[in-house]
Amino acid sequence: MGVRSSVETAVRQQTKLAPAAIRGLEILALPTADLIGYICGEAEENPLLDVDFHHELFSCDPLPSCFEGKALEGSFGGCRRHGVEARAFDYSRIADACLIEKDMKTHLRAQMPSGVGSDVVVESVIDTLDEDGYFRGEVAAIAFECDVEEPDVRLVLDAVRSAEPAGVGATDLIDCLKLQVARLPSPHGRVAYALLDRFPHDFFKERPGSLARCLGVSRADVIAAMEAIRKCDPCPGRAFTKEAIAYTHPDIIIERREGKWSVSVFGATTCPLTLNESYLALLGSKVDDETREYLEGKKREAKNVLRNLDYRGRMLYRLGLYLLEKEYEFMNREGEGLVALSMRRVADAIGVHETTISRIVNLKSLQTPFGVYPLRMFFGSSLDCVAAEGACDEGSVASTVSSFDVKRMLSNLISEERREKPLSDQALADELVSRGVSISRRTVAKYRESLGIPSSPQRKHR
């Protein structure tokens, strides 16, 4: 048997994006809130870039004029003119506002009874609480670390579970709800506790009558107990969590002024970054080769950043114009008549790749005169729509209705149903079909669940 070896060559064509192009696509995907951080970061890294902090990107709602220096001075003067003397001011009125706010753990430490346990154990137990107030530690592990017995740790944990707010120190959601309903003074608290204890995961799915028979109480008691459970706080520790106020702005703005529609991109009218004239002047002077090379490189990087920001603004503007054209009825009818768009068709119309449209749309929003909407909403699924009772455009199955409009119709139908006889998913599907929407019972159920609406048996007993 002979052995032959051969060498084959093949030509393959591959397209690879340059790093600058990749960076441009990354900037295109940034929503306005993240764009601000990117701009500041680039200016920090590149001395040839200056940030205009007076640019609209960095704007937030201005303070009322009464908080400006001159206005404040006049305001206090006005108080004196009206006879309000300094000695008459009651400082106790602002005492509560000046109290230092406690966090959850400080609040709990202050409630621990003396002698409940050593400070080390108390600190260890409280430190294992997460921001929702749940106990995420292990009694055995804490006992080992603190060199105490497990009953000593449980004693401290019980003290935490007895503290305010109710529900803190729970190990899971059902335990948290139990801790809260156990403190209710009415008999409904006992029934609520029994529901959570015996039917922890499915009592809301059962009929109140059958639950009442199991517990030996009245149907009214069960309904009242279920309502008490609904009022419980599943995250009692969140009351102490301070969330930072986020100032956000929509990316595309479509507005109507004097009967004419206009499209603008927030922050794209002018560029928030400019080239530093002082460093540019250095390039025209006599500098050593190393400095010149450094400045030339930073100049190229700066121009790429400015080019990418301009590209982002132009792409968003073109998308805004396209949305205004294709969603004209939605704009005119203030939220009705949404047309489900295809990313491929939008890409063809704008002249970019479909994946570029996906980057543009991601995490961005559109402001209209009647509300702010995520751009993703305009690219939702659609259903066939036939002319029926004027619900859809005239014609055959050629027209479509967006999932956004179907959900709105579904929500309206459920809000108008008879409380004692709620519509089933099949009945809702039949009603939508009669209005010209081709939809199945399974799709109705999916849309209903996405809206957070219970099933018809659950709605009947609410």
PDB file of C-alpha atoms in Angstrom, residues 62-285:
ATOM      1  CA  PRO A  62     -32.889  73.333  37.678  1.00  0.00           C
ATOM      2  CA  LEU A  63     -33.598  74.473  41.198  1.00  0.00           C
ATOM      3  CA  PRO A  64     -36.497  76.897  41.518  1.00  0.00           C
ATOM      4  CA  SER A  65     -35.469  80.523  41.325  1.00  0.00           C
ATOM      5  CA  CYS A  66     -36.209  80.930  45.042  1.00  0.00           C
ATOM      6  CA  PHE A  67     -33.143  78.797  45.766  1.00  0.00           C
ATOM      7  CA  GLU A  68     -30.789  81.135  43.970  1.00  0.00           C
ATOM      8  CA  GLY A  69     -28.625  83.343  46.149  1.00  0.00           C
ATOM      9  CA  LYS A  70     -30.214  86.698  45.439  1.00  0.00           C
ATOM     10  CA  ALA A  71     -33.728  85.311  45.603  1.00  0.00           C
ATOM     11  CA  LEU A  72     -32.999  83.668  48.940  1.00  0.00           C
ATOM     12  CA  GLU A  73     -31.780  86.927  50.402  1.00  0.00           C
ATOM     13  CA  GLY A  74     -34.921  88.690  49.247  1.00  0.00           C
ATOM     14  CA  SER A  75     -37.061  85.859  50.560  1.00  0.00           C
ATOM     15  CA  PHE A  76     -35.693  86.105  54.100  1.00  0.00           C
ATOM     16  CA  GLY A  77     -35.997  89.858  53.949  1.00  0.00           C
ATOM     17  CA  GLY A  78     -39.632  89.412  53.055  1.00  0.00           C
ATOM     18  CA  CYS A  79     -40.185  87.353  56.194  1.00  0.00           C
ATOM     19  CA  ARG A  80     -38.855  90.156  58.355  1.00  0.00           C
ATOM     20  CA  ARG A  81     -40.988  92.702  56.541  1.00  0.00           C
ATOM     21  CA  HIS A  82     -44.049  90.629  57.318  1.00  0.00           C
ATOM     22  CA  GLY A  83     -43.268  90.748  61.044  1.00  0.00           C
ATOM     23  CA  VAL A  84     -41.641  87.337  61.446  1.00  0.00           C
ATOM     24  CA  GLU A  85     -38.747  88.041  63.799  1.00  0.00           C
ATOM     25  CA  ALA A  86     -35.836  85.666  64.335  1.00  0.00           C
ATOM     26  CA  ARG A  87     -36.713  85.088  67.991  1.00  0.00           C
ATOM     27  CA  ALA A  88     -40.190  83.919  66.970  1.00  0.00           C
ATOM     28  CA  PHE A  89     -38.881  81.064  64.844  1.00  0.00           C
ATOM     29  CA  ASP A  90     -39.805  77.669  66.285  1.00  0.00           C
ATOM     30  CA  TYR A  91     -36.779  75.437  65.745  1.00  0.00           C
ATOM     31  CA  SER A  92     -38.679  72.391  66.972  1.00  0.00           C
ATOM     32  CA  ARG A  93     -40.526  72.458  63.667  1.00  0.00           C
ATOM     33  CA  ILE A  94     -37.405  71.262  61.887  1.00  0.00           C
ATOM     34  CA  ALA A  95     -36.161  68.910  64.589  1.00  0.00           C
ATOM     35  CA  ASP A  96     -37.571  65.798  62.944  1.00  0.00           C
ATOM     36  CA  ALA A  97     -36.096  66.734  59.594  1.00  0.00           C
ATOM     37  CA  CYS A  98     -32.652  67.100  61.136  1.00  0.00           C
ATOM     38  CA  LEU A  99     -32.576  63.719  62.853  1.00  0.00           C
ATOM     39  CA  ILE A 100     -29.923  61.431  61.471  1.00  0.00           C
ATOM     40  CA  GLU A 101     -31.616  58.642  59.546  1.00  0.00           C
ATOM     41  CA  LYS A 102     -30.626  55.156  60.689  1.00  0.00           C
ATOM     42  CA  ASP A 103     -29.977  52.235  58.437  1.00  0.00           C
ATOM     43  CA  MET A 104     -31.675  48.920  59.079  1.00  0.00           C
ATOM     44  CA  LYS A 105     -28.827  47.344  61.038  1.00  0.00           C
ATOM     45  CA  THR A 106     -28.375  50.359  63.311  1.00  0.00           C
ATOM     46  CA  HIS A 107     -32.128  50.376  63.873  1.00  0.00           C
ATOM     47  CA  LEU A 108     -32.061  46.704  64.879  1.00  0.00           C
ATOM     48  CA  ARG A 109     -29.059  47.048  67.201  1.00  0.00           C
ATOM     49  CA  ALA A 110     -30.903  49.742  69.146  1.00  0.00           C
ATOM     50  CA  GLN A 111     -33.805  47.330  69.730  1.00  0.00           C
ATOM     51  CA  MET A 112     -31.776  44.433  71.107  1.00  0.00           C
ATOM     52  CA  PRO A 113     -32.656  43.842  74.793  1.00  0.00           C
ATOM     53  CA  SER A 114     -29.800  43.908  77.261  1.00  0.00           C
ATOM     54  CA  GLY A 115     -28.428  40.494  78.097  1.00  0.00           C
ATOM     55  CA  VAL A 116     -29.789  38.855  74.953  1.00  0.00           C
ATOM     56  CA  GLY A 117     -26.272  37.917  73.914  1.00  0.00           C
ATOM     57  CA  SER A 118     -22.740  39.168  73.532  1.00  0.00           C
ATOM     58  CA  ASP A 119     -22.076  42.101  71.247  1.00  0.00           C
ATOM     59  CA  VAL A 120     -20.083  39.829  68.961  1.00  0.00           C
ATOM     60  CA  VAL A 121     -23.031  37.478  68.424  1.00  0.00           C
ATOM     61  CA  VAL A 122     -25.474  40.359  67.941  1.00  0.00           C
ATOM     62  CA  GLU A 123     -23.194  41.936  65.345  1.00  0.00           C
ATOM     63  CA  SER A 124     -22.673  38.629  63.553  1.00  0.00           C
ATOM     64  CA  VAL A 125     -26.396  37.854  63.327  1.00  0.00           C
ATOM     65  CA  ILE A 126     -27.372  41.346  62.185  1.00  0.00           C
ATOM     66  CA  ASP A 127     -24.536  41.479  59.669  1.00  0.00           C
ATOM     67  CA  THR A 128     -25.893  38.380  57.933  1.00  0.00           C
ATOM     68  CA  LEU A 129     -29.132  40.169  57.010  1.00  0.00           C
ATOM     69  CA  ASP A 130     -29.410  41.171  53.371  1.00  0.00           C
ATOM     70  CA  GLU A 131     -30.881  44.473  52.182  1.00  0.00           C
ATOM     71  CA  ASP A 132     -34.378  42.953  52.134  1.00  0.00           C
ATOM     72  CA  GLY A 133     -34.054  42.017  55.808  1.00  0.00           C
ATOM     73  CA  TYR A 134     -33.683  38.252  55.306  1.00  0.00           C
ATOM     74  CA  PHE A 135     -31.337  36.142  57.436  1.00  0.00           C
ATOM     75  CA  ARG A 136     -28.757  34.654  55.058  1.00  0.00           C
ATOM     76  CA  GLY A 137     -26.386  33.131  57.596  1.00  0.00           C
ATOM     77  CA  GLU A 138     -26.177  29.764  59.339  1.00  0.00           C
ATOM     78  CA  VAL A 139     -26.654  29.386  63.068  1.00  0.00           C
ATOM     79  CA  ALA A 140     -23.970  26.703  63.327  1.00  0.00           C
ATOM     80  CA  ALA A 141     -21.433  28.803  61.411  1.00  0.00           C
ATOM     81  CA  ILE A 142     -22.046  31.884  63.565  1.00  0.00           C
ATOM     82  CA  ALA A 143     -21.773  29.792  66.733  1.00  0.00           C
ATOM     83  CA  PHE A 144     -18.440  28.379  65.565  1.00  0.00           C
ATOM     84  CA  GLU A 145     -17.045  31.806  64.600  1.00  0.00           C
ATOM     85  CA  CYS A 146     -18.138  33.440  67.866  1.00  0.00           C
ATOM     86  CA  ASP A 147     -17.155  30.456  70.026  1.00  0.00           C
ATOM     87  CA  VAL A 148     -20.626  30.122  71.568  1.00  0.00           C
ATOM     88  CA  GLU A 149     -23.353  27.493  71.635  1.00  0.00           C
ATOM     89  CA  GLU A 150     -26.029  27.372  68.911  1.00  0.00           C
ATOM     90  CA  PRO A 151     -28.869  28.180  71.383  1.00  0.00           C
ATOM     91  CA  ASP A 152     -27.057  31.447  72.163  1.00  0.00           C
ATOM     92  CA  VAL A 153     -27.168  32.395  68.475  1.00  0.00           C
ATOM     93  CA  ARG A 154     -30.829  31.385  68.141  1.00  0.00           C
ATOM     94  CA  LEU A 155     -31.682  33.574  71.127  1.00  0.00           C
ATOM     95  CA  VAL A 156     -30.243  36.622  69.344  1.00  0.00           C
ATOM     96  CA  LEU A 157     -31.896  35.642  66.063  1.00  0.00           C
ATOM     97  CA  ASP A 158     -35.266  35.362  67.821  1.00  0.00           C
ATOM     98  CA  ALA A 159     -34.760  38.857  69.227  1.00  0.00           C
ATOM     99  CA  VAL A 160     -34.088  40.158  65.721  1.00  0.00           C
ATOM    100  CA  ARG A 161     -37.196  38.400  64.400  1.00  0.00           C
ATOM    101  CA  SER A 162     -39.233  40.074  67.146  1.00  0.00           C
ATOM    102  CA  ALA A 163     -37.930  43.545  66.301  1.00  0.00           C
ATOM    103  CA  GLU A 164     -39.324  46.187  63.975  1.00  0.00           C
ATOM    104  CA  PRO A 165     -40.025  46.206  61.121  1.00  0.00           C
ATOM    105  CA  ALA A 166     -42.009  43.001  61.214  1.00  0.00           C
ATOM    106  CA  GLY A 167     -40.610  40.310  58.961  1.00  0.00           C
ATOM    107  CA  VAL A 168     -36.934  41.099  59.494  1.00  0.00           C
ATOM    108  CA  GLY A 169     -34.826  38.021  60.227  1.00  0.00           C
ATOM    109  CA  ALA A 170     -36.961  35.695  58.113  1.00  0.00           C
ATOM    110  CA  THR A 171     -35.298  32.889  56.205  1.00  0.00           C
ATOM    111  CA  ASP A 172     -37.628  32.946  53.194  1.00  0.00           C
ATOM    112  CA  LEU A 173     -40.737  34.691  51.866  1.00  0.00           C
ATOM    113  CA  ILE A 174     -43.284  32.473  53.627  1.00  0.00           C
ATOM    114  CA  ASP A 175     -41.406  32.853  56.910  1.00  0.00           C
ATOM    115  CA  CYS A 176     -41.357  36.633  56.374  1.00  0.00           C
ATOM    116  CA  LEU A 177     -45.127  36.732  55.804  1.00  0.00           C
ATOM    117  CA  LYS A 178     -45.723  34.547  58.860  1.00  0.00           C
ATOM    118  CA  LEU A 179     -43.743  36.911  61.073  1.00  0.00           C
ATOM    119  CA  GLN A 180     -45.919  39.790  59.912  1.00  0.00           C
ATOM    120  CA  VAL A 181     -49.376  38.199  60.130  1.00  0.00           C
ATOM    121  CA  ALA A 182     -48.528  36.739  63.553  1.00  0.00           C
ATOM    122  CA  ARG A 183     -48.552  40.302  64.918  1.00  0.00           C
ATOM    123  CA  LEU A 184     -51.991  41.158  63.587  1.00  0.00           C
ATOM    124  CA  PRO A 185     -54.363  41.766  66.498  1.00  0.00           C
ATOM    125  CA  SER A 186     -57.508  40.562  64.730  1.00  0.00           C
ATOM    126  CA  PRO A 187     -58.582  36.905  64.340  1.00  0.00           C
ATOM    127  CA  HIS A 188     -57.725  37.258  60.667  1.00  0.00           C
ATOM    128  CA  GLY A 189     -54.065  37.072  61.654  1.00  0.00           C
ATOM    129  CA  ARG A 190     -54.518  33.547  63.011  1.00  0.00           C
ATOM    130  CA  VAL A 191     -56.328  32.456  59.848  1.00  0.00           C
ATOM    131  CA  ALA A 192     -53.662  34.076  57.678  1.00  0.00           C
ATOM    132  CA  TYR A 193     -50.936  32.279  59.626  1.00  0.00           C
ATOM    133  CA  ALA A 194     -52.766  28.967  59.190  1.00  0.00           C
ATOM    134  CA  LEU A 195     -53.050  29.551  55.431  1.00  0.00           C
ATOM    135  CA  LEU A 196     -49.335  30.225  55.158  1.00  0.00           C
ATOM    136  CA  ASP A 197     -48.499  27.265  57.372  1.00  0.00           C
ATOM    137  CA  ARG A 198     -50.718  24.647  55.712  1.00  0.00           C
ATOM    138  CA  PHE A 199     -50.925  25.923  52.128  1.00  0.00           C
ATOM    139  CA  PRO A 200     -47.724  27.964  51.733  1.00  0.00           C
ATOM    140  CA  HIS A 201     -47.402  27.883  47.959  1.00  0.00           C
ATOM    141  CA  ASP A 202     -50.856  27.453  46.520  1.00  0.00           C
ATOM    142  CA  PHE A 203     -53.457  28.927  48.869  1.00  0.00           C
ATOM    143  CA  PHE A 204     -54.114  31.789  46.415  1.00  0.00           C
ATOM    144  CA  LYS A 205     -55.008  29.215  43.773  1.00  0.00           C
ATOM    145  CA  GLU A 206     -57.656  27.524  45.916  1.00  0.00           C
ATOM    146  CA  ARG A 207     -61.254  28.617  46.371  1.00  0.00           C
ATOM    147  CA  PRO A 208     -61.904  30.421  49.658  1.00  0.00           C
ATOM    148  CA  GLY A 209     -64.788  28.068  50.373  1.00  0.00           C
ATOM    149  CA  SER A 210     -62.667  24.923  50.233  1.00  0.00           C
ATOM    150  CA  LEU A 211     -59.934  26.570  52.313  1.00  0.00           C
ATOM    151  CA  ALA A 212     -62.528  27.612  54.894  1.00  0.00           C
ATOM    152  CA  ARG A 213     -63.746  24.020  55.216  1.00  0.00           C
ATOM    153  CA  CYS A 214     -60.174  22.761  55.663  1.00  0.00           C
ATOM    154  CA  LEU A 215     -59.479  25.300  58.409  1.00  0.00           C
ATOM    155  CA  GLY A 216     -62.900  25.150  60.036  1.00  0.00           C
ATOM    156  CA  VAL A 217     -63.568  28.877  59.615  1.00  0.00           C
ATOM    157  CA  SER A 218     -65.952  30.974  57.551  1.00  0.00           C
ATOM    158  CA  ARG A 219     -65.385  31.918  53.929  1.00  0.00           C
ATOM    159  CA  ALA A 220     -65.369  35.593  54.923  1.00  0.00           C
ATOM    160  CA  ASP A 221     -62.544  34.925  57.390  1.00  0.00           C
ATOM    161  CA  VAL A 222     -60.450  33.322  54.649  1.00  0.00           C
ATOM    162  CA  ILE A 223     -61.043  36.211  52.252  1.00  0.00           C
ATOM    163  CA  ALA A 224     -60.087  38.721  54.960  1.00  0.00           C
ATOM    164  CA  ALA A 225     -56.983  36.689  55.816  1.00  0.00           C
ATOM    165  CA  MET A 226     -55.916  36.567  52.168  1.00  0.00           C
ATOM    166  CA  GLU A 227     -56.306  40.334  51.965  1.00  0.00           C
ATOM    167  CA  ALA A 228     -54.164  40.707  55.094  1.00  0.00           C
ATOM    168  CA  ILE A 229     -51.420  38.620  53.476  1.00  0.00           C
ATOM    169  CA  ARG A 230     -51.553  40.772  50.349  1.00  0.00           C
ATOM    170  CA  LYS A 231     -50.852  43.839  52.471  1.00  0.00           C
ATOM    171  CA  CYS A 232     -47.657  42.346  53.929  1.00  0.00           C
ATOM    172  CA  ASP A 233     -44.274  43.664  52.856  1.00  0.00           C
ATOM    173  CA  PRO A 234     -42.181  40.942  51.171  1.00  0.00           C
ATOM    174  CA  CYS A 235     -39.016  43.038  51.612  1.00  0.00           C
ATOM    175  CA  PRO A 236     -39.237  44.739  55.037  1.00  0.00           C
ATOM    176  CA  GLY A 237     -35.607  45.838  54.970  1.00  0.00           C
ATOM    177  CA  ARG A 238     -36.088  47.909  51.828  1.00  0.00           C
ATOM    178  CA  ALA A 239     -37.705  50.682  53.855  1.00  0.00           C
ATOM    179  CA  PHE A 240     -34.202  51.601  55.041  1.00  0.00           C
ATOM    180  CA  THR A 241     -32.568  51.440  51.623  1.00  0.00           C
ATOM    181  CA  LYS A 242     -31.722  54.791  50.102  1.00  0.00           C
ATOM    182  CA  GLU A 243     -31.765  54.618  46.339  1.00  0.00           C
ATOM    183  CA  ALA A 244     -29.864  57.184  44.360  1.00  0.00           C
ATOM    184  CA  ILE A 245     -32.026  59.502  42.314  1.00  0.00           C
ATOM    185  CA  ALA A 246     -31.297  58.855  38.676  1.00  0.00           C
ATOM    186  CA  TYR A 247     -31.877  61.653  36.225  1.00  0.00           C
ATOM    187  CA  THR A 248     -32.658  60.044  32.911  1.00  0.00           C
ATOM    188  CA  HIS A 249     -33.485  61.488  29.548  1.00  0.00           C
ATOM    189  CA  PRO A 250     -35.111  59.863  26.515  1.00  0.00           C
ATOM    190  CA  ASP A 251     -32.801  59.287  23.556  1.00  0.00           C
ATOM    191  CA  ILE A 252     -35.189  60.332  20.780  1.00  0.00           C
ATOM    192  CA  ILE A 253     -37.811  63.050  21.148  1.00  0.00           C
ATOM    193  CA  ILE A 254     -40.827  63.363  18.853  1.00  0.00           C
ATOM    194  CA  GLU A 255     -42.939  66.409  19.584  1.00  0.00           C
ATOM    195  CA  ARG A 256     -45.664  68.442  17.979  1.00  0.00           C
ATOM    196  CA  ARG A 257     -45.476  72.220  17.882  1.00  0.00           C
ATOM    197  CA  GLU A 258     -48.056  74.407  16.203  1.00  0.00           C
ATOM    198  CA  GLY A 259     -49.454  71.422  14.343  1.00  0.00           C
ATOM    199  CA  LYS A 260     -46.089  70.249  12.980  1.00  0.00           C
ATOM    200  CA  TRP A 261     -44.189  67.154  14.058  1.00  0.00           C
ATOM    201  CA  SER A 262     -40.455  67.299  14.707  1.00  0.00           C
ATOM    202  CA  VAL A 263     -37.737  64.797  15.609  1.00  0.00           C
ATOM    203  CA  SER A 264     -34.675  65.479  17.734  1.00  0.00           C
ATOM    204  CA  VAL A 265     -32.004  63.454  19.512  1.00  0.00           C
ATOM    205  CA  PHE A 266     -31.301  64.415  23.092  1.00  0.00           C
ATOM    206  CA  GLY A 267     -27.804  65.812  23.453  1.00  0.00           C
ATOM    207  CA  ALA A 268     -26.959  65.579  19.740  1.00  0.00           C
ATOM    208  CA  THR A 269     -27.600  69.171  18.666  1.00  0.00           C
ATOM    209  CA  THR A 270     -24.027  70.083  19.556  1.00  0.00           C
ATOM    210  CA  CYS A 271     -21.111  67.917  20.652  1.00  0.00           C
ATOM    211  CA  PRO A 272     -20.345  67.820  24.394  1.00  0.00           C
ATOM    212  CA  LEU A 273     -16.665  67.256  23.605  1.00  0.00           C
ATOM    213  CA  THR A 274     -14.261  69.662  21.916  1.00  0.00           C
ATOM    214  CA  LEU A 275     -10.580  69.551  21.021  1.00  0.00           C
ATOM    215  CA  ASN A 276      -8.303  71.363  23.441  1.00  0.00           C
ATOM    216  CA  GLU A 277      -6.811  74.331  21.596  1.00  0.00           C
ATOM    217  CA  SER A 278      -3.749  74.554  23.840  1.00  0.00           C
ATOM    218  CA  TYR A 279      -2.608  71.026  23.049  1.00  0.00           C
ATOM    219  CA  LEU A 280      -3.374  71.496  19.359  1.00  0.00           C
ATOM    220  CA  ALA A 281      -1.139  74.567  19.398  1.00  0.00           C
ATOM    221  CA  LEU A 282       1.685  72.427  20.781  1.00  0.00           C
ATOM    222  CA  LEU A 283       1.607  70.344  17.613  1.00  0.00           C
ATOM    223  CA  GLY A 284       2.371  73.470  15.611  1.00  0.00           C
ATOM    224  CA  SER A 285       5.312  74.393  17.794  1.00  0.00           C
TER     225      SER A 285
END
